XYZ file of C-alpha atoms in Angstrom:
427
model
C -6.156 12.222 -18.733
C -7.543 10.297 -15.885
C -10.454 7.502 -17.577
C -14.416 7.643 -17.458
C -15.612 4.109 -17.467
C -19.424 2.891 -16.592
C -19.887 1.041 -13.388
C -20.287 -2.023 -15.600
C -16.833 -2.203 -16.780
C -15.505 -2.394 -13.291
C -13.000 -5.127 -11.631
C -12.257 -4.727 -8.213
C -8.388 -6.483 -8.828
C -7.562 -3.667 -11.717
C -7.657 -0.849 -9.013
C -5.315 -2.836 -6.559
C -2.276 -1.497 -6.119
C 0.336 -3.868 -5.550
C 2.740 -3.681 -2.442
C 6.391 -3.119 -3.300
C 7.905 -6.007 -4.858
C 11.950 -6.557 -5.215
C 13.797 -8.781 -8.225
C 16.461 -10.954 -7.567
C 18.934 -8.755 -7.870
C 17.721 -6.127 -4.973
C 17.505 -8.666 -2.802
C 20.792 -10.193 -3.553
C 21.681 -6.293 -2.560
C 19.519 -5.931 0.272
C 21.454 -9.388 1.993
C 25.325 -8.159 1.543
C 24.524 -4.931 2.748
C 22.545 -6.044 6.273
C 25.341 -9.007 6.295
C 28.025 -5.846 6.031
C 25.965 -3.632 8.335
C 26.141 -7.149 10.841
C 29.831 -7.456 11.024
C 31.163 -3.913 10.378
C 28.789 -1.666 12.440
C 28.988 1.910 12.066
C 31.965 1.594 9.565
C 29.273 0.310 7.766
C 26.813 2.591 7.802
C 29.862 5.731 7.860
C 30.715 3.867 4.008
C 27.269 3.091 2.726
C 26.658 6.961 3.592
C 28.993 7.939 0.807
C 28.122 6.098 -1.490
C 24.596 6.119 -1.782
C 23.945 9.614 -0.022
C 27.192 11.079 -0.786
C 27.514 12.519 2.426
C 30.923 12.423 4.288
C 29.820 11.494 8.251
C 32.521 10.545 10.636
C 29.491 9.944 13.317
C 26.385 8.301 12.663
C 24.482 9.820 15.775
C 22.991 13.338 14.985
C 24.456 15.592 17.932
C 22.563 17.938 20.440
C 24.137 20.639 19.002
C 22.789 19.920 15.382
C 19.448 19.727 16.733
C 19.972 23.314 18.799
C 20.880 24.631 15.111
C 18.746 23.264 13.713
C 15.896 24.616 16.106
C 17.784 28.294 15.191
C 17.350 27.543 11.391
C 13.882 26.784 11.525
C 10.677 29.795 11.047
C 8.978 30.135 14.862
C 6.093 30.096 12.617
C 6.651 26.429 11.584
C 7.717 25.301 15.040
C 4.848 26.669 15.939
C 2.566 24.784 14.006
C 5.057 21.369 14.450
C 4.104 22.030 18.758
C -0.125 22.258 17.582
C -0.074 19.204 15.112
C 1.460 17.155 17.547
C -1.181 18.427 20.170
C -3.846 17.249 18.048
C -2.111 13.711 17.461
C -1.546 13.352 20.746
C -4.484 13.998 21.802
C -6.457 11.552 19.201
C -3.943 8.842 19.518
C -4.549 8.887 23.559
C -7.940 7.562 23.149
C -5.986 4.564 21.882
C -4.172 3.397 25.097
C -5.535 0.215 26.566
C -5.324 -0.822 30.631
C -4.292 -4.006 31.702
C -7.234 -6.016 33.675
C -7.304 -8.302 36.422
C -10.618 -10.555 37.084
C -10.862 -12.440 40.308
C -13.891 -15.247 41.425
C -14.678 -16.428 44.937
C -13.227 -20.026 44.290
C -9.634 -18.701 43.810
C -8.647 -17.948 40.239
C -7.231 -14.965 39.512
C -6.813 -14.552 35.595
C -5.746 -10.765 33.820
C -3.863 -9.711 31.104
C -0.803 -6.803 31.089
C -0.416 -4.457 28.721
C 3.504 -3.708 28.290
C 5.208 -1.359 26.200
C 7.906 -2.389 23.607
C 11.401 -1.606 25.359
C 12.559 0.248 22.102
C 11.473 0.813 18.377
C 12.945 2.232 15.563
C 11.266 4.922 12.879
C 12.633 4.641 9.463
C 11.954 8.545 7.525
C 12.935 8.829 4.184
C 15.031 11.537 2.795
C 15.885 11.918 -0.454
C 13.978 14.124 -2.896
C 11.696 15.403 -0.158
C 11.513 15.445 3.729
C 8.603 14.601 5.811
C 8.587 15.740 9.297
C 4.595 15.190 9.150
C 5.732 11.433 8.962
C 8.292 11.794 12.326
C 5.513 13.405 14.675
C 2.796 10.547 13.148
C 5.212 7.666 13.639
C 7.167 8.958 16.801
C 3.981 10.161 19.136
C 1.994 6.929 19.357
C 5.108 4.634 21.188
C 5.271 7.783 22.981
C 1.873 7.118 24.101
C 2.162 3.963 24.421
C 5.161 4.467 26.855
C 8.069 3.205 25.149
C 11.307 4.943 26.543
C 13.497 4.540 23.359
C 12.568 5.611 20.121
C 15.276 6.099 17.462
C 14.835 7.731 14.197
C 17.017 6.428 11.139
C 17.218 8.986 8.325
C 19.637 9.593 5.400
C 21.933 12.567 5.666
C 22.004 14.793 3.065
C 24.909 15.638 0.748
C 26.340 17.972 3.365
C 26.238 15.389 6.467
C 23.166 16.740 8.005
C 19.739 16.163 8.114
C 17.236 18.223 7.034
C 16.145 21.148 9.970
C 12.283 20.060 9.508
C 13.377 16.244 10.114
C 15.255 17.234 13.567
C 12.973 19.825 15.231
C 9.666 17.651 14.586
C 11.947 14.843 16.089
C 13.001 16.512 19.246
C 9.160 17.429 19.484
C 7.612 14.426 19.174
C 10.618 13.259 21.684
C 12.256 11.246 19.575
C 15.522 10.023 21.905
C 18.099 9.411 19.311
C 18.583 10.211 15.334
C 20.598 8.433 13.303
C 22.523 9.123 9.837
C 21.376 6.172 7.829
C 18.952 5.613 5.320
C 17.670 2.672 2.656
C 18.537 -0.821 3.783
C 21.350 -0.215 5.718
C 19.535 1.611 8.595
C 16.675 -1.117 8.447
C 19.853 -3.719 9.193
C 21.323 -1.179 11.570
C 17.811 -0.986 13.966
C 17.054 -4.723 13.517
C 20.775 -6.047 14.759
C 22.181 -2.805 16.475
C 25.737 -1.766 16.030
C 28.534 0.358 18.508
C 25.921 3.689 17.860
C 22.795 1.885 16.839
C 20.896 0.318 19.787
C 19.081 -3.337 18.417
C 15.057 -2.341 18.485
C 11.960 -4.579 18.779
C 9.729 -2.991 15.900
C 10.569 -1.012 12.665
C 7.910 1.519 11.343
C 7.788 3.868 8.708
C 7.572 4.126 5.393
C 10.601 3.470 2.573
C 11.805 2.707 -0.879
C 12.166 -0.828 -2.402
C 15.523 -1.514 -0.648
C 13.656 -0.285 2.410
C 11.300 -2.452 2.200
C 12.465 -5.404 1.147
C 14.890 -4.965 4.164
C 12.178 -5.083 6.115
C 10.868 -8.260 4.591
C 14.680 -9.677 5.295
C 15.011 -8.660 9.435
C 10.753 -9.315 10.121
C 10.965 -12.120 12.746
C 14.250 -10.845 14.036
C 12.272 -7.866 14.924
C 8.124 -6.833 14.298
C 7.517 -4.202 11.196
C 4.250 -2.223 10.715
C 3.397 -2.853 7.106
C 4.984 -3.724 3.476
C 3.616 0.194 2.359
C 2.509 0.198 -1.760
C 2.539 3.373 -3.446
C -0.511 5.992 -1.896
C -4.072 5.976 -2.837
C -7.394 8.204 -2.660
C -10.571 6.952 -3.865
C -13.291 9.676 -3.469
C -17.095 9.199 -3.557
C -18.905 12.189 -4.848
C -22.151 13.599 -5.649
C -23.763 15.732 -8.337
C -23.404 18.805 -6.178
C -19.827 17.999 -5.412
C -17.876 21.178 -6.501
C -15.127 19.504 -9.476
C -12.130 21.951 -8.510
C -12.524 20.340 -4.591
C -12.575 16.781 -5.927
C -9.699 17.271 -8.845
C -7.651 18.836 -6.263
C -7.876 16.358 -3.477
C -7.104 13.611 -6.586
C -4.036 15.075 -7.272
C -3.185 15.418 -3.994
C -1.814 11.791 -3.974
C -1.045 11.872 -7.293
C 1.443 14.262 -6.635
C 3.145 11.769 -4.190
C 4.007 8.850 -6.740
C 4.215 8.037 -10.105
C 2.619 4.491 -9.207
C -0.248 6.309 -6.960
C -3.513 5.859 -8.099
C -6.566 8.341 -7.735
C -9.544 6.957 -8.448
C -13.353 8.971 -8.132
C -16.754 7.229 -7.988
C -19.930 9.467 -8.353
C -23.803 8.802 -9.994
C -23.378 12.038 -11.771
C -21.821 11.918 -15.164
C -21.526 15.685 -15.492
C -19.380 15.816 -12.620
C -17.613 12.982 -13.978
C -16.674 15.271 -16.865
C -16.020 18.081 -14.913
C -13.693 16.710 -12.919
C -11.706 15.095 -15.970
C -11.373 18.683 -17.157
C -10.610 20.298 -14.171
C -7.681 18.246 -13.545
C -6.074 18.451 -16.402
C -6.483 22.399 -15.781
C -4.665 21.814 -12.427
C -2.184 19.587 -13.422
C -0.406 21.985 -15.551
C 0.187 24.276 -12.391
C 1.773 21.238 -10.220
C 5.229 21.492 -9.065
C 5.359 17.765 -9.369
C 3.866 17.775 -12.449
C 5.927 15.336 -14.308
C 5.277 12.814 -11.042
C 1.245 13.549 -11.339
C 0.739 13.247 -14.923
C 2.370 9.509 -14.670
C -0.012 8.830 -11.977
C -3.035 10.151 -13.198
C -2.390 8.808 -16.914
C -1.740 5.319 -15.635
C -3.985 5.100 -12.506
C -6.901 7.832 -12.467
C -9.997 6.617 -13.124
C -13.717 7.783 -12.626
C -15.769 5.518 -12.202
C -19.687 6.143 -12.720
C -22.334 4.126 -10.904
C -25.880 3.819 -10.959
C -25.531 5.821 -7.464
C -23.682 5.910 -4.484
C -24.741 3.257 -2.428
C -22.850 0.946 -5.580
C -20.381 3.884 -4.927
C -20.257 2.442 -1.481
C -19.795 -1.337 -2.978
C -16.972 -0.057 -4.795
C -15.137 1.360 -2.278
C -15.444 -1.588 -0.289
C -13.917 -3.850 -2.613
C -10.861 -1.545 -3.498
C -10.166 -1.283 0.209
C -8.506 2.111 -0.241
C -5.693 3.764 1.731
C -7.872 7.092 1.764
C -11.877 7.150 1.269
C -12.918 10.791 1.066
C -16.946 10.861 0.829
C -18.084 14.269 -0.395
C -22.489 14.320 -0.076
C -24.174 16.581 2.424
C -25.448 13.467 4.930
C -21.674 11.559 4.700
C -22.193 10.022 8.141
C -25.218 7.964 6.834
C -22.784 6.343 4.699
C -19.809 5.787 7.123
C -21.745 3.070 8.656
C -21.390 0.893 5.502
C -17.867 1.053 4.510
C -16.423 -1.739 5.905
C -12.714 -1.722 4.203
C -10.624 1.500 4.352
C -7.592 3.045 6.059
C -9.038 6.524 6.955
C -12.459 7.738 6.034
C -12.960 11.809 5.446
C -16.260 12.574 5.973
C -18.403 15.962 3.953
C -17.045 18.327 1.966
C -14.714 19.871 4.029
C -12.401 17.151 5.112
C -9.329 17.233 1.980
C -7.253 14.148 2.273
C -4.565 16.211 3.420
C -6.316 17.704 6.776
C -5.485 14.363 7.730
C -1.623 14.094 6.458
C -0.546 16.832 8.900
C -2.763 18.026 10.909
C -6.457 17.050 12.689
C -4.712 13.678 14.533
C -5.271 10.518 13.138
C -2.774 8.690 11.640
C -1.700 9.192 8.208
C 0.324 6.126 8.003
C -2.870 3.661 6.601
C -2.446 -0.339 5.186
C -2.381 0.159 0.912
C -2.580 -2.328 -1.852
C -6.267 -3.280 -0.646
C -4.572 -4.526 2.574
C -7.722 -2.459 4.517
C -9.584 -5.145 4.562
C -7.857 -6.730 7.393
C -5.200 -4.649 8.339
C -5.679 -1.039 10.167
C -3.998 2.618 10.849
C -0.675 2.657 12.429
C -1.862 3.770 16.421
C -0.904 2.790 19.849
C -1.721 -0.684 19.558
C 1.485 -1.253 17.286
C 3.884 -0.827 20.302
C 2.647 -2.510 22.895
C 2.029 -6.092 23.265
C 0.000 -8.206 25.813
C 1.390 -10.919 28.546
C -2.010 -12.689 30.269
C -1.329 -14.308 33.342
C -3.425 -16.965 35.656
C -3.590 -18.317 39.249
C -5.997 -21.383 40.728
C -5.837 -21.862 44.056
C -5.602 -25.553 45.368
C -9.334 -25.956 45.788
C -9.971 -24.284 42.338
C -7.504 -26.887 40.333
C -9.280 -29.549 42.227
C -12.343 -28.700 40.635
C -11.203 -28.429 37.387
C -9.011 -31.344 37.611
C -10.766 -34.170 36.020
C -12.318 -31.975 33.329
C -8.289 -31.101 32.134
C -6.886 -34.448 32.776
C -10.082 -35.683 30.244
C -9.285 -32.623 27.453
C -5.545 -33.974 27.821
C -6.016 -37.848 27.420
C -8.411 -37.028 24.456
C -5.579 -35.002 22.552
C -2.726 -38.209 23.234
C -0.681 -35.979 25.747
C -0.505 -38.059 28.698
C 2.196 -36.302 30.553
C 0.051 -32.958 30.515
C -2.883 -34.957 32.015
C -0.033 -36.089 34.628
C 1.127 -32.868 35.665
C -2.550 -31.910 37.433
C -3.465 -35.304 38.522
C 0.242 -35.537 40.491
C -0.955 -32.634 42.386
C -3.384 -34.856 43.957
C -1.820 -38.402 44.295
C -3.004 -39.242 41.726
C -1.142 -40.985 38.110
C -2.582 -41.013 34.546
């Protein structure tokens, strides 16, 4: 039964959920396989497939006829509605794109900055248990956007060799170029250092298990990664007149996700406060997941109840959640104050999971309190920035002695030299 606890019993670092962390001997794992995956290649990845998945693949590259069957296996219905989400990503996540600039004076400098695409990235989706296609379309569209021409998905087959019909038509949607059969820390090695059927990538994104992530940990400098992802977290803000079957239902909506999610509710009414204790435990007992949920909400749901809402507001803040749902009739006087959170639903109408799969921002948000300086997956991940500057002669001369006197002050004589040689001169 998720906790009631007065504002005054409240520490910020209980409610902090920490980023996946690996032992010794996971990591020990995590280095033979991406050494294996190094010097066998696909044979690699065609063994680790069997034993982990127990899938028997003789290719690790998902064909264009698996996707065409897949596409006949699939309800119109849901391809229908995989075409509109991605319509409404795309068409959030192209507010995001940024334009190079070029600024030019009448002494002859030219300075700018270019804004370049990553040549290739790599999307790790998680199979498993579940499949997420809502994760392919919010990790595949924004390189899109951002103009990167090859973007190859990584996934585990299942026990049959193939991978789930949802994974491949939201792929071949989103236009995804390539899909490969790998999952867990073999694919992260695979994308990182490339093998015969896996090309080498500049960035891995997406979300994974422990030996997913700490693979990630292991290859970051040989190529960029988005985020070390902790398990999933709402905190919702509430009022009085918040209806409790709304808020216990959008609590348990990441509850559902992960026995180490937390869901955490902060209102200035301590009826609701009871309410909503009540009506979850009324709604847990209907849960698929219910096994997953109960963990969740037994270990991590708390309610939380402040003097009012503007402390509610403090709160929030200092958890830094992934998701910050704000239920009160005025919510955009509020949104304003919160500083530290990965995506903010606004009113009474915006459930947590309006954003998972369908309105257009991203769903994949920094956890583990890492909002307060980190942000929402978006175009800006897969591009990066080359600036670039030109002086004329007249225009060094000018700022000749100014550098040669920065230069001599730091001890570096020889840059000092290489302006003042341009002019006869020696330092």
């Amino acid at each position: 039964m998720m906790k009631i606890m007065p504002v005054d019993q409240f520490d910020a670092e209980d409610f902090k959920t920490p980023p996946i962390q690996a032992g010794n001997e996971i990591e020990a794992a995590v280095d033979d396989i991406i050494r294996c995956v190094r010097e066998k290649g696909d044979q690699a990845l065609i063994d680790y497939a069997a034993r982990f998945d127990h899938a028997i693949i003789d290719n690790v590259v998902v064909s264009d006829k698996e996707i065409e069957e897949a596409f006949n296996s699939c309800d119109p219905e849901f391809l229908e509605t995989l075409r509109l989400a991605r319509d409404n990503i795309e068409a959030f996540h192209s507010h995001q794109k940024r334009n190079s600039f070029t600024v030019c004076d009448e002494n002859g400098k030219v300075l700018g900055q270019r804004i370049i695409p990553l040549r290739r990235v790599g999307l790790y989706v998680p199979g498993g248990t579940a499949s997420y296609p809502s994760s392919v379309l919010m990790n595949a569209i924004p390189p899109k956007i951002a103009g990167v021409k090859d973007i190859v998905i990584t996934t585990p087959p299942g026990k049959d060799g193939k991978i789930a019909p949802a994974i491949l038509c939201a792929a071949k949607i989103a236009g995804v170029t390539r899909i490969i059969k790998a999952g867990g820390a073999q694919a992260v090695a695979a994308l990182a250092y490339g093998t015969e059927s896996v090309p080498a990538v500049d960035k891995i994104v997406g979300p994974g298990n422990v030996y997913v992530a700490t693979a990630k940990r292991r290859v970051y400098g040989v190529v960029d990664i988005d985020m070390i992802a902790g398990p999933s977290e709402i905190l919702v803000i509430a009022d009085g007149k918040s209806n409790p079957e709304y808020v216990a239902a959008d609590l348990l909506s990441q509850a559902e996700h992960d026995k180490l999610a937390s869901a955490i509710l902060v209102t200035d009414s301590e009826e609701l406060a009871k309410a909503v204790q009540m009506e979850v435990e009324r709604q847990l007992a209907l849960l698929p997941r219910q096994e997953i949920a109960r963990a969740s909400i037994d270990s991590n749901g708390k309610i939380i109840v402040a003097h009012d809402l503007m402390q509610g507001v403090e709160i929030a803040n200092l958890i830094a959640p992934e998701h910050l749902e704000i239920c009160v009739d005025e919510p955009f006087a509020m949104l304003g104050l919160i500083e530290s959170a990965g995506s903010i639903f606004l009113g009474r109408n915006a459930p947590e999971a309006l954003g998972d799969y369908w309105a257009g921002p991203n769903h994949t948000l920094p956890t583990s309190g890492t909002a307060r300086f980190s942000s929402p997956l978006s175009v800006d991940d897969f591009v990066k920035k080359s600036q670039f500057l030109y002086y004329s002669r007249e225009a060094l001369a000018e700022a000749k002695d100014h550098i040669v006197s920065f230069a001599n002050r730091e001890g570096l004589n020889a840059h000092a030299n290489s302006v003042a040689v341009r002019f006869g001169e020696r330092v």
